[in-house]
Coordinates of N, CA and C in Angstrom, one line a residue:
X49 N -74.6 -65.6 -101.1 CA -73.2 -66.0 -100.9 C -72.2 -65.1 -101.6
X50 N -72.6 -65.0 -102.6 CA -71.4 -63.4 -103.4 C -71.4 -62.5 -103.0
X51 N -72.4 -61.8 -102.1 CA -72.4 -60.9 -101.1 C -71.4 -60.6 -100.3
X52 N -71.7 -61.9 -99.9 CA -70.7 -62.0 -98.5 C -69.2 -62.4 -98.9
X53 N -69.3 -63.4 -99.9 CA -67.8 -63.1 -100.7 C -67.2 -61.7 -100.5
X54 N -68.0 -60.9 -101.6 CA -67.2 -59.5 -101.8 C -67.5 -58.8 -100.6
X55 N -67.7 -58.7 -99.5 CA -67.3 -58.1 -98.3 C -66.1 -58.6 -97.7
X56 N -65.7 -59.7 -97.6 CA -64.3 -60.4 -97.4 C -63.2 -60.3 -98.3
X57 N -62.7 -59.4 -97.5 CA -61.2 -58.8 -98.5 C -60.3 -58.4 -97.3
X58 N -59.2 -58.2 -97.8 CA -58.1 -58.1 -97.3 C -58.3 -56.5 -95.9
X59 N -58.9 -55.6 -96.1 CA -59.6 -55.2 -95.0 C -60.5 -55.5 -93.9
X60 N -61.2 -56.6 -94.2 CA -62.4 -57.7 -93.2 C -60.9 -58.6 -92.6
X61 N -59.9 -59.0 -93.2 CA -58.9 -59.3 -92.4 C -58.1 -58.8 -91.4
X62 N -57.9 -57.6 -91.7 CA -57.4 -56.7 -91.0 C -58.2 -56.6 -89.7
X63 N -59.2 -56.3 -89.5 CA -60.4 -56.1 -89.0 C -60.6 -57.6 -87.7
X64 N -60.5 -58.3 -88.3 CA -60.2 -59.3 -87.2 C -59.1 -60.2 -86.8
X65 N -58.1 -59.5 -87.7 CA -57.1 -59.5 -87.0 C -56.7 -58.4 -85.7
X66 N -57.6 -57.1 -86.1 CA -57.3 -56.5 -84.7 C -58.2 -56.6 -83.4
X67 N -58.8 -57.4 -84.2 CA -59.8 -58.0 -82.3 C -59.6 -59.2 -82.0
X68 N -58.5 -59.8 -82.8 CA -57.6 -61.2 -82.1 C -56.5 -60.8 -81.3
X69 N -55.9 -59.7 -81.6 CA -55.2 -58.4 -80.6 C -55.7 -58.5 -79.4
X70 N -57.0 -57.9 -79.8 CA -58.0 -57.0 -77.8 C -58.0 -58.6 -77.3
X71 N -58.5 -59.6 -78.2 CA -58.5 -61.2 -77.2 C -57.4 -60.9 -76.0
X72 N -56.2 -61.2 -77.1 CA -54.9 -61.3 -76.3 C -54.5 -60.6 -76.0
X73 N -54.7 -59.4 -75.8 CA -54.3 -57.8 -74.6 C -55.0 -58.5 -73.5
X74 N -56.2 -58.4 -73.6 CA -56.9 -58.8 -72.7 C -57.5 -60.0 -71.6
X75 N -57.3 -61.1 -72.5 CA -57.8 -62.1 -72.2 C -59.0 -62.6 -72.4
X76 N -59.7 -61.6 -72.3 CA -61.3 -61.7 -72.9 C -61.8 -62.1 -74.2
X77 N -62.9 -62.7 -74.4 CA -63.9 -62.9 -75.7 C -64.0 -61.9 -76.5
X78 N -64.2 -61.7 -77.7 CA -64.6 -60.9 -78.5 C -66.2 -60.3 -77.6
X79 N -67.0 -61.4 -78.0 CA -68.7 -61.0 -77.7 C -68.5 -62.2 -76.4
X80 N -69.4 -61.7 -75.3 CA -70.2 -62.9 -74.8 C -71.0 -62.1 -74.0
X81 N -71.8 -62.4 -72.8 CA -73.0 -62.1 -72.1 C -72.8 -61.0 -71.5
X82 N -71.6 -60.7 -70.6 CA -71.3 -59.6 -70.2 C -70.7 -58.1 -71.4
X83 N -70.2 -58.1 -72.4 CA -70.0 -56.7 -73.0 C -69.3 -57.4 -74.4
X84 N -69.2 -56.6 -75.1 CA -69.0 -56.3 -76.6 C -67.5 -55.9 -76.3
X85 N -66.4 -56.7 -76.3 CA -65.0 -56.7 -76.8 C -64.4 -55.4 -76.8
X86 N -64.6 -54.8 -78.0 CA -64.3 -54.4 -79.3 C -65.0 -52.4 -78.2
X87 N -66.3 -53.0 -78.3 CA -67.3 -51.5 -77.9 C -66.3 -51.0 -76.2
X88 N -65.8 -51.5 -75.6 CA -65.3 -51.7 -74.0 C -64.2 -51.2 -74.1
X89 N -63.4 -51.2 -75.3 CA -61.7 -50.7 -75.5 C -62.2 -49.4 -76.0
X90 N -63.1 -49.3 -76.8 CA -63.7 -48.0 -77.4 C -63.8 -47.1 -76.6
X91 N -64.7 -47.2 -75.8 CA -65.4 -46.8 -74.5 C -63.8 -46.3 -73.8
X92 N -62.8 -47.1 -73.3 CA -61.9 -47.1 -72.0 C -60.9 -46.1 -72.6
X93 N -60.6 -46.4 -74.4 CA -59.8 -45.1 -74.9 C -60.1 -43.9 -75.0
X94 N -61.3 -44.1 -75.0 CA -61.9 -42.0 -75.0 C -61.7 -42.1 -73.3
X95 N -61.5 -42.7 -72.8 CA -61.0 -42.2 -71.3 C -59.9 -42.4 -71.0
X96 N -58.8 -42.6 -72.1 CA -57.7 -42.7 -71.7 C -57.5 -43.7 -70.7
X97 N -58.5 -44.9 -70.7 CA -58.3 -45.6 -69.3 C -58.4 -47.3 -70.1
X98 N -57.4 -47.5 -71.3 CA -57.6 -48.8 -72.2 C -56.9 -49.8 -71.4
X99 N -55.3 -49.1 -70.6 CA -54.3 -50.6 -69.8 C -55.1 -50.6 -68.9
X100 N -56.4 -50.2 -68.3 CA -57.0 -51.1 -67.2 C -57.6 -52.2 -67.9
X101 N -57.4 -52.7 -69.1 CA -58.1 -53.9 -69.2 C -57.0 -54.6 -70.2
X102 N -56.0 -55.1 -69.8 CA -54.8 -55.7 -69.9 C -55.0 -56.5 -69.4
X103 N -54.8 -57.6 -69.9 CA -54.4 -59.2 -69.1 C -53.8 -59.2 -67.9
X104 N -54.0 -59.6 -66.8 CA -53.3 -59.7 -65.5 C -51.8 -60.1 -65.6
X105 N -51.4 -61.1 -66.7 CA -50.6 -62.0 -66.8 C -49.4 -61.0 -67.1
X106 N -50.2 -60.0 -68.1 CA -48.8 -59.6 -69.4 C -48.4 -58.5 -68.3
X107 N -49.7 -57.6 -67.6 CA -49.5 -56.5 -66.5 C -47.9 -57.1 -65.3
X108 N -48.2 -58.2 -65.4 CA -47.1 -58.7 -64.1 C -45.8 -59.4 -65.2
X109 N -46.0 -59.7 -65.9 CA -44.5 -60.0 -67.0 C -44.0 -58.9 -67.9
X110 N -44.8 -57.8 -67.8 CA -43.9 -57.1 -68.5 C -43.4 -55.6 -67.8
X111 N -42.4 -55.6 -68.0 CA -41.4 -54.5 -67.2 C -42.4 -53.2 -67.6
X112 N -42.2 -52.9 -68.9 CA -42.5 -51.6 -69.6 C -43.7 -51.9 -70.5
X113 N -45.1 -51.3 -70.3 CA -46.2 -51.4 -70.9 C -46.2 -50.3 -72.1
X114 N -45.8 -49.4 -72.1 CA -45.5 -49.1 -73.6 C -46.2 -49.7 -74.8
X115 N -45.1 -50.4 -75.0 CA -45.0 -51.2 -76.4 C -46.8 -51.5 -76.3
X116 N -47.5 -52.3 -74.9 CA -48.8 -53.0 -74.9 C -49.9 -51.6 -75.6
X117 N -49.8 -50.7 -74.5 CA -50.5 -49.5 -75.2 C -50.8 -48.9 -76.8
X118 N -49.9 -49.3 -77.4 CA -49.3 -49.4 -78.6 C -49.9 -50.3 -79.7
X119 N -50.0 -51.8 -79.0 CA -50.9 -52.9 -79.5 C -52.3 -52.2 -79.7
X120 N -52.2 -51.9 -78.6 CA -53.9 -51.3 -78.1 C -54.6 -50.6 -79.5
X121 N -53.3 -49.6 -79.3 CA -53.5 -48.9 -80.5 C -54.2 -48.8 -82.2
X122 N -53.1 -49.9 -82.1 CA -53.2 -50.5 -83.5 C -54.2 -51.3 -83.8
X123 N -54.5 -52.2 -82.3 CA -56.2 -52.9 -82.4 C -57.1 -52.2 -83.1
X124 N -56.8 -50.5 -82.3 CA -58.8 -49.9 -83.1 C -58.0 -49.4 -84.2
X125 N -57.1 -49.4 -84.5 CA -56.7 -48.7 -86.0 C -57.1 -49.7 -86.9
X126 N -57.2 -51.2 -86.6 CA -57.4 -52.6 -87.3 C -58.6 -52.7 -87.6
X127 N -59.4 -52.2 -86.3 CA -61.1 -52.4 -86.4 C -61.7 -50.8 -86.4
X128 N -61.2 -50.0 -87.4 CA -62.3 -48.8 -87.7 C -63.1 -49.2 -88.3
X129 N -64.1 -48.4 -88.0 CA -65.7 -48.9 -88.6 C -65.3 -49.1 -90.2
X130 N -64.7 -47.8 -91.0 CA -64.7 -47.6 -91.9 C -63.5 -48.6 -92.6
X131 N -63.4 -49.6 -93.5 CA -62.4 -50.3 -94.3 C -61.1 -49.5 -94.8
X132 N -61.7 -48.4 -95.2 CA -60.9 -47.4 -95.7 C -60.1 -46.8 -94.8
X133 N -60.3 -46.7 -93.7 CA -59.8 -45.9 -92.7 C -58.3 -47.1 -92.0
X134 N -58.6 -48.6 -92.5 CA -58.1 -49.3 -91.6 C -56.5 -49.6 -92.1
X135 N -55.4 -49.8 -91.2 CA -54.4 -49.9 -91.9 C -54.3 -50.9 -93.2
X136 N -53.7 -51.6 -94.1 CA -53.5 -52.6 -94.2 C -52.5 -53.5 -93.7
X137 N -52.3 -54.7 -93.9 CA -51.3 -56.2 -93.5 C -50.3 -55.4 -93.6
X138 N -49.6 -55.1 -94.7 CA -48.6 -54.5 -95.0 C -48.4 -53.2 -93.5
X139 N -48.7 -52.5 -93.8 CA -48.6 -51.3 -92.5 C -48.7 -52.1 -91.4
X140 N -49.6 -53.2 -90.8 CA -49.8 -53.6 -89.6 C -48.5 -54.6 -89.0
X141 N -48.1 -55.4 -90.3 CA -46.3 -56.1 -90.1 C -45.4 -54.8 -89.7
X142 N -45.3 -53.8 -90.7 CA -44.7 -52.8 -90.6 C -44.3 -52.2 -89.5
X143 N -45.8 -52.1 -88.1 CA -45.9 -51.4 -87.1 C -45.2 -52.4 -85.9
X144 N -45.8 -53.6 -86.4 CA -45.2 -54.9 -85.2 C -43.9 -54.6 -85.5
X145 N -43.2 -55.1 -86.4 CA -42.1 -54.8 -86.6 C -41.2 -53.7 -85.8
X146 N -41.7 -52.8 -85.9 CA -41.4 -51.6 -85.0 C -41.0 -51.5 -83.7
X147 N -42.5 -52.2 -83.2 CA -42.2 -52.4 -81.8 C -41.7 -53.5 -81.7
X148 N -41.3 -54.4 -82.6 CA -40.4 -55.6 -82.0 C -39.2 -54.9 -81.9
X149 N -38.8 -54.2 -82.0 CA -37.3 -53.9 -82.6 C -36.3 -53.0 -80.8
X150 N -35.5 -52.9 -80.5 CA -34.8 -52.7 -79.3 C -35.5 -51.5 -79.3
X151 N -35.1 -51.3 -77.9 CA -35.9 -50.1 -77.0 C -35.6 -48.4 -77.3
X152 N -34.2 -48.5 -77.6 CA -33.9 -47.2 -78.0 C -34.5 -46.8 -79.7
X153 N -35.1 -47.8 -80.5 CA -36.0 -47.5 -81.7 C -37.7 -47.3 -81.4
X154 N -38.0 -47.4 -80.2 CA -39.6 -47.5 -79.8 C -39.8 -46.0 -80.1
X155 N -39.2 -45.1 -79.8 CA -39.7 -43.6 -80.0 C -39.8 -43.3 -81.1
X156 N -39.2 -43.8 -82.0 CA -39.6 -43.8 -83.8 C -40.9 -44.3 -83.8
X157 N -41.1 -45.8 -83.9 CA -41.9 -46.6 -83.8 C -43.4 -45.7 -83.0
X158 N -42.9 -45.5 -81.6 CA -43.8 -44.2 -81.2 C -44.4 -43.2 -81.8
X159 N -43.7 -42.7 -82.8 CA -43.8 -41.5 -83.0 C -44.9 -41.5 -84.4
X160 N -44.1 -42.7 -85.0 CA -44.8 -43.5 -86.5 C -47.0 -43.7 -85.9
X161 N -46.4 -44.3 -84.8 CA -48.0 -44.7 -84.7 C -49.0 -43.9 -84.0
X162 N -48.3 -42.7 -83.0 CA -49.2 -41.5 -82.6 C -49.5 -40.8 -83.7
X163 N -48.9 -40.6 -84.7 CA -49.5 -39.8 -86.0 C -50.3 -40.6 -86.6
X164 N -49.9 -41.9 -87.3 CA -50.9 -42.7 -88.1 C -52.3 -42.8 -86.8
X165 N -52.2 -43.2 -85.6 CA -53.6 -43.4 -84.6 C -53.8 -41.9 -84.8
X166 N -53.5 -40.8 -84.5 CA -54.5 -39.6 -84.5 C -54.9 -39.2 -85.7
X167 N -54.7 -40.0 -87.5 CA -54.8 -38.9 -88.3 C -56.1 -39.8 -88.6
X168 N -56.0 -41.2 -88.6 CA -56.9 -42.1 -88.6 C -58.3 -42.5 -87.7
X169 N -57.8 -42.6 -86.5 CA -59.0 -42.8 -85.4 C -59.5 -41.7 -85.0
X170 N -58.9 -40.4 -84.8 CA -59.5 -39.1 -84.5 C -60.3 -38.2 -85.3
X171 N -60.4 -39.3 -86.6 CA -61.6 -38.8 -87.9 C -62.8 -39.2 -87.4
X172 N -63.0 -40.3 -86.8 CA -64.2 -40.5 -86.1 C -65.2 -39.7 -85.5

């Protein structure tokens, strides 16, 4: 049981907070019978092909996918393999924050998280 305690830290939070993200991007389960969540967004970003697996719902309510791509983003920055590699809470408010903010600040906000996603996820 202390084991497993001290693996649970504020990075193990992080971590599934960014695959409660892919849920809601997506609509899909983490795990179930057909594919692994998490391994499928992996897989669709090295192909540059992640908004094909957007919720139907958000695809038709939202004007500008942007910002969603963005989410996407931040999901695998949430769930790097490595703890160390993963943002923290702090950084992750920080980024929402961002993209909540009006349209003419998204290119900041943009710009903030194409650097933090390639200096982070492209270590892989």
């Amino acid at each position: 049981m202390l084991e497993l305690l001290s693996r649970l830290n504020e990075k193990s939070d992080v971590y599934s907070y960014g695959i409660v993200l892919l849920e809601l991007l997506t609509g899909k389960k983490a795990v179930d019978e057909e594919c692994n969540l998490h391994q499928l967004i992996i897989s669709k970003a090295a192909n540059d092909a992640v908004m094909e697996t957007v919720e139907p719902e958000i695809s038709a309510t939202c004007g500008d996918l942007g910002p969603v791509k963005k989410v996407f983003q931040l999901a695998l920055l949430c769930t790097k393999k490595q703890p160390s590699d993963r943002p923290t809470m702090h950084e992750v408010v920080r980024l929402l924050n961002f993209l909540a903010k009006p349209t003419f600040l998204h290119q900041r906000s943009s710009y903030f998280l194409h650097l933090h996603f390639h200096r982070q996820y492209q270590a892989t």
